[in-house]
Amino acid sequence: MNIVIFGPPGAGKGTQSKFIVEKYQLYQLSTGDLLRDEIKNKTDLGSKISSIMNSGELVSDDIVGNLIEKFVSNERYKNQIIFDGYPRTLLQAKNLDGLLKKYNQKIDIVLKLSVSLETVKQRIIERQSQEKRADDNENIAIKRYKTYENSSEPVIDYYKQYNLLKVINGEASIKEINSEISGLIEAMKG
Ligand code: AMP
């Protein structure tokens, strides 16, 4: 199965992805992590995207599209991917469908974690002291939340239309969210 995990920054996508990866033996494809690796490794791409990422904007659909194709085309990960932080725009959602089709795959479920801006701010402040991410401070957090609000609705509507969308209360505890997600995945597998 392939899963999309969706939600604003600080919603817990990364934490929940890691849980799902372990429980269902999947591979986590985090476009944010891949992009941060490019910056860390000082690649040409890294130098192009660092200011965009640090300002809380989205990098171009083309750039992230290329990154995910490397993953989706790899037999090793076939039908075992959790997409964490991708797609974030309607074009990305459509590109993903096309790409999966090309490699005889599809999305089985889209998990949307909903959290308020207040919660996001709090979590980002906590994460900042633990992970020291360059794009984690309160102002950028707000900017990233707004970016999400501006681009997410068409993506949500897109997946609703295919009956793939499951909305989860991201304000609940990590454990509660774990078990809700497990329930949804088990129900989907039938
Ligand atoms: P994340 O770790 O998912 O919060 O992503 C961190 C940053 O990477 C975002 O604020 C964007 O600048 C960039 N990014 C990650 N995924 C995408 C995507 N699917 N489309 C565009 N930009 C992305």
PDB file of C-alpha atoms and ligand atoms in Angstrom:
ATOM      1  CA  MET A   1       0.000   0.000   0.000  1.00  0.00           C
ATOM      2  CA  ASN A   2       1.011   3.622  -0.560  1.00  0.00           C
ATOM      3  CA  ILE A   3      -0.021   6.284   1.943  1.00  0.00           C
ATOM      4  CA  VAL A   4      -0.047  10.074   1.833  1.00  0.00           C
ATOM      5  CA  ILE A   5       0.251  11.901   5.151  1.00  0.00           C
ATOM      6  CA  PHE A   6      -0.909  15.469   4.948  1.00  0.00           C
ATOM      7  CA  GLY A   7      -1.147  18.445   7.276  1.00  0.00           C
ATOM      8  CA  PRO A   8       0.417  21.753   8.316  1.00  0.00           C
ATOM      9  CA  PRO A   9       3.940  22.050   9.698  1.00  0.00           C
ATOM     10  CA  GLY A  10       4.030  20.773  13.263  1.00  0.00           C
ATOM     11  CA  ALA A  11       0.974  18.556  12.781  1.00  0.00           C
ATOM     12  CA  GLY A  12       3.005  15.454  13.606  1.00  0.00           C
ATOM     13  CA  LYS A  13       3.430  14.075  10.085  1.00  0.00           C
ATOM     14  CA  GLY A  14       7.021  13.002  10.696  1.00  0.00           C
ATOM     15  CA  THR A  15       6.282  11.378  14.047  1.00  0.00           C
ATOM     16  CA  GLN A  16       3.273   9.491  12.720  1.00  0.00           C
ATOM     17  CA  SER A  17       5.103   8.486   9.538  1.00  0.00           C
ATOM     18  CA  LYS A  18       7.833   6.843  11.595  1.00  0.00           C
ATOM     19  CA  PHE A  19       5.218   4.901  13.535  1.00  0.00           C
ATOM     20  CA  ILE A  20       3.488   3.728  10.336  1.00  0.00           C
ATOM     21  CA  VAL A  21       6.815   2.809   8.732  1.00  0.00           C
ATOM     22  CA  GLU A  22       7.649   0.494  11.614  1.00  0.00           C
ATOM     23  CA  LYS A  23       4.234  -1.031  12.021  1.00  0.00           C
ATOM     24  CA  TYR A  24       3.568  -1.712   8.340  1.00  0.00           C
ATOM     25  CA  GLN A  25       7.115  -2.041   6.957  1.00  0.00           C
ATOM     26  CA  LEU A  26       6.923   0.922   4.638  1.00  0.00           C
ATOM     27  CA  TYR A  27       9.492   3.480   3.498  1.00  0.00           C
ATOM     28  CA  GLN A  28       9.120   7.131   4.478  1.00  0.00           C
ATOM     29  CA  LEU A  29       9.564   9.604   1.660  1.00  0.00           C
ATOM     30  CA  SER A  30       9.846  13.035   3.237  1.00  0.00           C
ATOM     31  CA  THR A  31      10.441  15.715   0.619  1.00  0.00           C
ATOM     32  CA  GLY A  32      11.409  18.108   3.443  1.00  0.00           C
ATOM     33  CA  ASP A  33      14.153  15.687   4.590  1.00  0.00           C
ATOM     34  CA  LEU A  34      15.374  15.167   1.019  1.00  0.00           C
ATOM     35  CA  LEU A  35      15.530  18.915   0.471  1.00  0.00           C
ATOM     36  CA  ARG A  36      17.352  19.478   3.775  1.00  0.00           C
ATOM     37  CA  ASP A  37      19.884  16.804   2.712  1.00  0.00           C
ATOM     38  CA  GLU A  38      20.579  18.781  -0.467  1.00  0.00           C
ATOM     39  CA  ILE A  39      21.314  21.861   1.642  1.00  0.00           C
ATOM     40  CA  LYS A  40      23.443  19.911   4.106  1.00  0.00           C
ATOM     41  CA  ASN A  41      25.439  18.335   1.267  1.00  0.00           C
ATOM     42  CA  LYS A  42      25.921  21.754  -0.345  1.00  0.00           C
ATOM     43  CA  THR A  43      24.681  20.626  -3.751  1.00  0.00           C
ATOM     44  CA  ASP A  44      23.728  23.075  -6.528  1.00  0.00           C
ATOM     45  CA  LEU A  45      20.103  22.318  -5.811  1.00  0.00           C
ATOM     46  CA  GLY A  46      20.710  22.939  -2.108  1.00  0.00           C
ATOM     47  CA  SER A  47      22.033  26.430  -2.700  1.00  0.00           C
ATOM     48  CA  LYS A  48      19.050  27.200  -4.923  1.00  0.00           C
ATOM     49  CA  ILE A  49      16.423  26.157  -2.406  1.00  0.00           C
ATOM     50  CA  SER A  50      17.817  27.162   0.975  1.00  0.00           C
ATOM     51  CA  SER A  51      16.480  30.724   0.983  1.00  0.00           C
ATOM     52  CA  ILE A  52      13.062  29.557  -0.238  1.00  0.00           C
ATOM     53  CA  MET A  53      12.842  26.938   2.508  1.00  0.00           C
ATOM     54  CA  ASN A  54      14.063  29.321   5.188  1.00  0.00           C
ATOM     55  CA  SER A  55      11.397  31.825   4.257  1.00  0.00           C
ATOM     56  CA  GLY A  56       8.619  29.252   4.664  1.00  0.00           C
ATOM     57  CA  GLU A  57       7.634  29.163   0.983  1.00  0.00           C
ATOM     58  CA  LEU A  58       7.282  26.063  -1.161  1.00  0.00           C
ATOM     59  CA  VAL A  59      10.030  25.056  -3.553  1.00  0.00           C
ATOM     60  CA  SER A  60       8.911  24.510  -7.133  1.00  0.00           C
ATOM     61  CA  ASP A  61       6.700  21.587  -8.142  1.00  0.00           C
ATOM     62  CA  ASP A  62       9.371  20.541 -10.674  1.00  0.00           C
ATOM     63  CA  ILE A  63      12.118  20.245  -8.093  1.00  0.00           C
ATOM     64  CA  VAL A  64      10.124  18.087  -5.671  1.00  0.00           C
ATOM     65  CA  GLY A  65       8.653  16.111  -8.589  1.00  0.00           C
ATOM     66  CA  ASN A  66      12.145  15.088  -9.668  1.00  0.00           C
ATOM     67  CA  LEU A  67      13.067  14.046  -6.150  1.00  0.00           C
ATOM     68  CA  ILE A  68      10.082  11.787  -5.722  1.00  0.00           C
ATOM     69  CA  GLU A  69      10.408  10.149  -9.136  1.00  0.00           C
ATOM     70  CA  LYS A  70      13.729   8.644  -8.046  1.00  0.00           C
ATOM     71  CA  PHE A  71      11.873   6.966  -5.196  1.00  0.00           C
ATOM     72  CA  VAL A  72       8.684   5.925  -6.987  1.00  0.00           C
ATOM     73  CA  SER A  73      10.608   4.405  -9.903  1.00  0.00           C
ATOM     74  CA  ASN A  74      12.679   2.211  -7.584  1.00  0.00           C
ATOM     75  CA  GLU A  75      11.307  -1.375  -7.487  1.00  0.00           C
ATOM     76  CA  ARG A  76      12.561  -1.749  -3.954  1.00  0.00           C
ATOM     77  CA  TYR A  77       9.994   0.708  -2.624  1.00  0.00           C
ATOM     78  CA  LYS A  78       7.110  -0.349  -4.857  1.00  0.00           C
ATOM     79  CA  ASN A  79       3.753  -0.070  -3.079  1.00  0.00           C
ATOM     80  CA  GLN A  80       5.492   0.506   0.243  1.00  0.00           C
ATOM     81  CA  ILE A  81       5.769   4.272   0.388  1.00  0.00           C
ATOM     82  CA  ILE A  82       4.473   6.786   2.854  1.00  0.00           C
ATOM     83  CA  PHE A  83       4.580  10.231   1.275  1.00  0.00           C
ATOM     84  CA  ASP A  84       5.337  12.684   4.080  1.00  0.00           C
ATOM     85  CA  GLY A  85       4.945  16.304   3.024  1.00  0.00           C
ATOM     86  CA  TYR A  86       4.127  15.521  -0.584  1.00  0.00           C
ATOM     87  CA  PRO A  87       1.920  16.486  -2.388  1.00  0.00           C
ATOM     88  CA  ARG A  88       1.412  20.042  -1.148  1.00  0.00           C
ATOM     89  CA  THR A  89      -0.198  21.577  -4.233  1.00  0.00           C
ATOM     90  CA  LEU A  90      -2.885  20.406  -6.638  1.00  0.00           C
ATOM     91  CA  LEU A  91      -0.320  20.102  -9.415  1.00  0.00           C
ATOM     92  CA  GLN A  92       1.846  17.910  -7.205  1.00  0.00           C
ATOM     93  CA  ALA A  93      -1.164  15.693  -6.427  1.00  0.00           C
ATOM     94  CA  LYS A  94      -1.872  15.273 -10.117  1.00  0.00           C
ATOM     95  CA  ASN A  95       1.800  14.680 -10.883  1.00  0.00           C
ATOM     96  CA  LEU A  96       1.932  12.028  -8.198  1.00  0.00           C
ATOM     97  CA  ASP A  97      -1.048  10.196  -9.673  1.00  0.00           C
ATOM     98  CA  GLY A  98       0.583  10.228 -13.102  1.00  0.00           C
ATOM     99  CA  LEU A  99       3.873   9.038 -11.741  1.00  0.00           C
ATOM    100  CA  LEU A 100       2.318   6.220  -9.720  1.00  0.00           C
ATOM    101  CA  LYS A 101       0.307   5.131 -12.738  1.00  0.00           C
ATOM    102  CA  LYS A 102       3.476   5.037 -14.825  1.00  0.00           C
ATOM    103  CA  TYR A 103       4.979   2.572 -12.343  1.00  0.00           C
ATOM    104  CA  ASN A 104       1.742   0.579 -11.845  1.00  0.00           C
ATOM    105  CA  GLN A 105       0.968   1.900  -8.407  1.00  0.00           C
ATOM    106  CA  LYS A 106      -1.663   4.027  -6.699  1.00  0.00           C
ATOM    107  CA  ILE A 107      -2.460   5.821  -3.455  1.00  0.00           C
ATOM    108  CA  ASP A 108      -4.530   3.768  -1.053  1.00  0.00           C
ATOM    109  CA  ILE A 109      -5.262   6.278   1.670  1.00  0.00           C
ATOM    110  CA  VAL A 110      -4.653   9.953   2.496  1.00  0.00           C
ATOM    111  CA  LEU A 111      -4.345  10.777   6.192  1.00  0.00           C
ATOM    112  CA  LYS A 112      -4.930  14.422   6.997  1.00  0.00           C
ATOM    113  CA  LEU A 113      -3.784  15.620  10.410  1.00  0.00           C
ATOM    114  CA  SER A 114      -5.665  18.745  11.489  1.00  0.00           C
ATOM    115  CA  VAL A 115      -4.162  21.129  14.034  1.00  0.00           C
ATOM    116  CA  SER A 116      -4.678  24.776  14.908  1.00  0.00           C
ATOM    117  CA  LEU A 117      -2.138  27.533  14.340  1.00  0.00           C
ATOM    118  CA  GLU A 118      -1.759  27.895  18.125  1.00  0.00           C
ATOM    119  CA  THR A 119      -0.724  24.259  18.497  1.00  0.00           C
ATOM    120  CA  VAL A 120       1.644  24.554  15.567  1.00  0.00           C
ATOM    121  CA  LYS A 121       3.368  27.554  17.163  1.00  0.00           C
ATOM    122  CA  GLN A 122       3.831  25.703  20.446  1.00  0.00           C
ATOM    123  CA  ARG A 123       5.172  22.556  18.821  1.00  0.00           C
ATOM    124  CA  ILE A 124       7.538  24.475  16.574  1.00  0.00           C
ATOM    125  CA  ILE A 125       9.005  26.273  19.566  1.00  0.00           C
ATOM    126  CA  GLU A 126       9.558  22.914  21.289  1.00  0.00           C
ATOM    127  CA  ARG A 127      11.039  21.349  18.158  1.00  0.00           C
ATOM    128  CA  GLN A 128      13.356  24.296  17.638  1.00  0.00           C
ATOM    129  CA  SER A 129      15.152  23.572  20.874  1.00  0.00           C
ATOM    130  CA  GLN A 130      15.453  19.851  20.037  1.00  0.00           C
ATOM    131  CA  GLU A 131      16.252  19.736  16.322  1.00  0.00           C
ATOM    132  CA  LYS A 132      17.575  23.201  15.507  1.00  0.00           C
ATOM    133  CA  ARG A 133      15.912  23.328  12.105  1.00  0.00           C
ATOM    134  CA  ALA A 134      16.751  26.538  10.270  1.00  0.00           C
ATOM    135  CA  ASP A 135      13.117  27.051   9.260  1.00  0.00           C
ATOM    136  CA  ASP A 136      11.709  26.548  12.758  1.00  0.00           C
ATOM    137  CA  ASN A 137      11.022  29.770  14.521  1.00  0.00           C
ATOM    138  CA  GLU A 138       7.705  31.307  15.383  1.00  0.00           C
ATOM    139  CA  ASN A 139       7.502  33.806  12.531  1.00  0.00           C
ATOM    140  CA  ILE A 140       8.503  31.302   9.900  1.00  0.00           C
ATOM    141  CA  ALA A 141       6.158  28.773  11.493  1.00  0.00           C
ATOM    142  CA  ILE A 142       3.286  31.182  10.971  1.00  0.00           C
ATOM    143  CA  LYS A 143       4.405  31.786   7.403  1.00  0.00           C
ATOM    144  CA  ARG A 144       4.604  28.035   6.740  1.00  0.00           C
ATOM    145  CA  TYR A 145       1.146  27.536   8.235  1.00  0.00           C
ATOM    146  CA  LYS A 146      -0.242  30.253   5.942  1.00  0.00           C
ATOM    147  CA  THR A 147       1.523  28.694   2.965  1.00  0.00           C
ATOM    148  CA  TYR A 148      -0.185  25.433   3.878  1.00  0.00           C
ATOM    149  CA  GLU A 149      -3.582  27.128   4.211  1.00  0.00           C
ATOM    150  CA  ASN A 150      -3.163  28.756   0.812  1.00  0.00           C
ATOM    151  CA  SER A 151      -2.215  25.629  -1.087  1.00  0.00           C
ATOM    152  CA  SER A 152      -3.838  22.739   0.765  1.00  0.00           C
ATOM    153  CA  GLU A 153      -7.529  23.148   0.000  1.00  0.00           C
ATOM    154  CA  PRO A 154      -7.433  22.045  -3.635  1.00  0.00           C
ATOM    155  CA  VAL A 155      -5.333  19.035  -2.614  1.00  0.00           C
ATOM    156  CA  ILE A 156      -7.864  18.084   0.059  1.00  0.00           C
ATOM    157  CA  ASP A 157     -10.768  18.469  -2.381  1.00  0.00           C
ATOM    158  CA  TYR A 158      -8.891  16.412  -4.935  1.00  0.00           C
ATOM    159  CA  TYR A 159      -8.510  13.434  -2.605  1.00  0.00           C
ATOM    160  CA  LYS A 160     -12.050  13.806  -1.232  1.00  0.00           C
ATOM    161  CA  GLN A 161     -13.324  13.356  -4.738  1.00  0.00           C
ATOM    162  CA  TYR A 162     -11.627   9.943  -4.918  1.00  0.00           C
ATOM    163  CA  ASN A 163     -12.824   8.988  -1.440  1.00  0.00           C
ATOM    164  CA  LEU A 164      -9.266   8.610  -0.214  1.00  0.00           C
ATOM    165  CA  LEU A 165      -9.256  11.311   2.467  1.00  0.00           C
ATOM    166  CA  LYS A 166      -9.386  10.516   6.188  1.00  0.00           C
ATOM    167  CA  VAL A 167      -9.297  13.453   8.594  1.00  0.00           C
ATOM    168  CA  ILE A 168      -7.623  12.922  11.957  1.00  0.00           C
ATOM    169  CA  ASN A 169      -7.623  15.206  14.976  1.00  0.00           C
ATOM    170  CA  GLY A 170      -3.961  16.134  15.246  1.00  0.00           C
ATOM    171  CA  GLU A 171      -4.532  17.769  18.624  1.00  0.00           C
ATOM    172  CA  ALA A 172      -4.914  14.349  20.286  1.00  0.00           C
ATOM    173  CA  SER A 173      -1.974  12.602  21.946  1.00  0.00           C
ATOM    174  CA  ILE A 174       0.634  10.816  19.834  1.00  0.00           C
ATOM    175  CA  LYS A 175      -0.660   7.470  21.096  1.00  0.00           C
ATOM    176  CA  GLU A 176      -4.281   8.276  20.336  1.00  0.00           C
ATOM    177  CA  ILE A 177      -3.332   9.362  16.835  1.00  0.00           C
ATOM    178  CA  ASN A 178      -1.267   6.176  16.383  1.00  0.00           C
ATOM    179  CA  SER A 179      -4.247   4.033  17.190  1.00  0.00           C
ATOM    180  CA  GLU A 180      -6.672   6.040  15.066  1.00  0.00           C
ATOM    181  CA  ILE A 181      -4.320   5.715  12.116  1.00  0.00           C
ATOM    182  CA  SER A 182      -3.910   1.972  12.666  1.00  0.00           C
ATOM    183  CA  GLY A 183      -7.694   1.584  12.728  1.00  0.00           C
ATOM    184  CA  LEU A 184      -8.070   3.480   9.472  1.00  0.00           C
ATOM    185  CA  ILE A 185      -5.332   1.475   7.769  1.00  0.00           C
ATOM    186  CA  GLU A 186      -6.750  -1.852   8.965  1.00  0.00           C
ATOM    187  CA  ALA A 187     -10.220  -0.843   7.767  1.00  0.00           C
ATOM    188  CA  MET A 188      -8.795   0.155   4.399  1.00  0.00           C
ATOM    189  CA  LYS A 189      -6.957  -3.157   4.030  1.00  0.00           C
ATOM    190  CA  GLY A 190     -10.259  -4.897   4.820  1.00  0.00           C
TER     191      GLY A 190
HETATM  192  P1  AMP B   1       8.697  19.845   5.827  1.00  0.00           P
HETATM  193  O1  AMP B   1       9.872  19.190   6.454  1.00  0.00           O
HETATM  194  O2  AMP B   1       7.774  18.866   5.164  1.00  0.00           O
HETATM  195  O3  AMP B   1       7.963  20.762   6.775  1.00  0.00           O
HETATM  196  O4  AMP B   1       9.255  20.777   4.655  1.00  0.00           O
HETATM  197  C1  AMP B   1      10.155  21.823   4.911  1.00  0.00           C
HETATM  198  C2  AMP B   1      10.180  22.781   3.726  1.00  0.00           C
HETATM  199  O5  AMP B   1      10.617  22.089   2.556  1.00  0.00           O
HETATM  200  C3  AMP B   1       8.845  23.385   3.341  1.00  0.00           C
HETATM  201  O6  AMP B   1       8.538  24.528   4.110  1.00  0.00           O
HETATM  202  C4  AMP B   1       9.094  23.732   1.871  1.00  0.00           C
HETATM  203  O7  AMP B   1       9.897  24.883   1.733  1.00  0.00           O
HETATM  204  C5  AMP B   1       9.925  22.546   1.409  1.00  0.00           C
HETATM  205  N1  AMP B   1       9.071  21.430   0.913  1.00  0.00           N
HETATM  206  C6  AMP B   1       8.933  20.192   1.463  1.00  0.00           C
HETATM  207  N2  AMP B   1       8.080  19.441   0.756  1.00  0.00           N
HETATM  208  C7  AMP B   1       7.657  20.216  -0.266  1.00  0.00           C
HETATM  209  C8  AMP B   1       6.737  20.025  -1.331  1.00  0.00           C
HETATM  210  N3  AMP B   1       6.068  18.878  -1.485  1.00  0.00           N
HETATM  211  N4  AMP B   1       6.562  21.058  -2.204  1.00  0.00           N
HETATM  212  C9  AMP B   1       7.228  22.213  -2.072  1.00  0.00           C
HETATM  213  N5  AMP B   1       8.076  22.475  -1.064  1.00  0.00           N
HETATM  214  C10 AMP B   1       8.292  21.484  -0.175  1.00  0.00           C
END
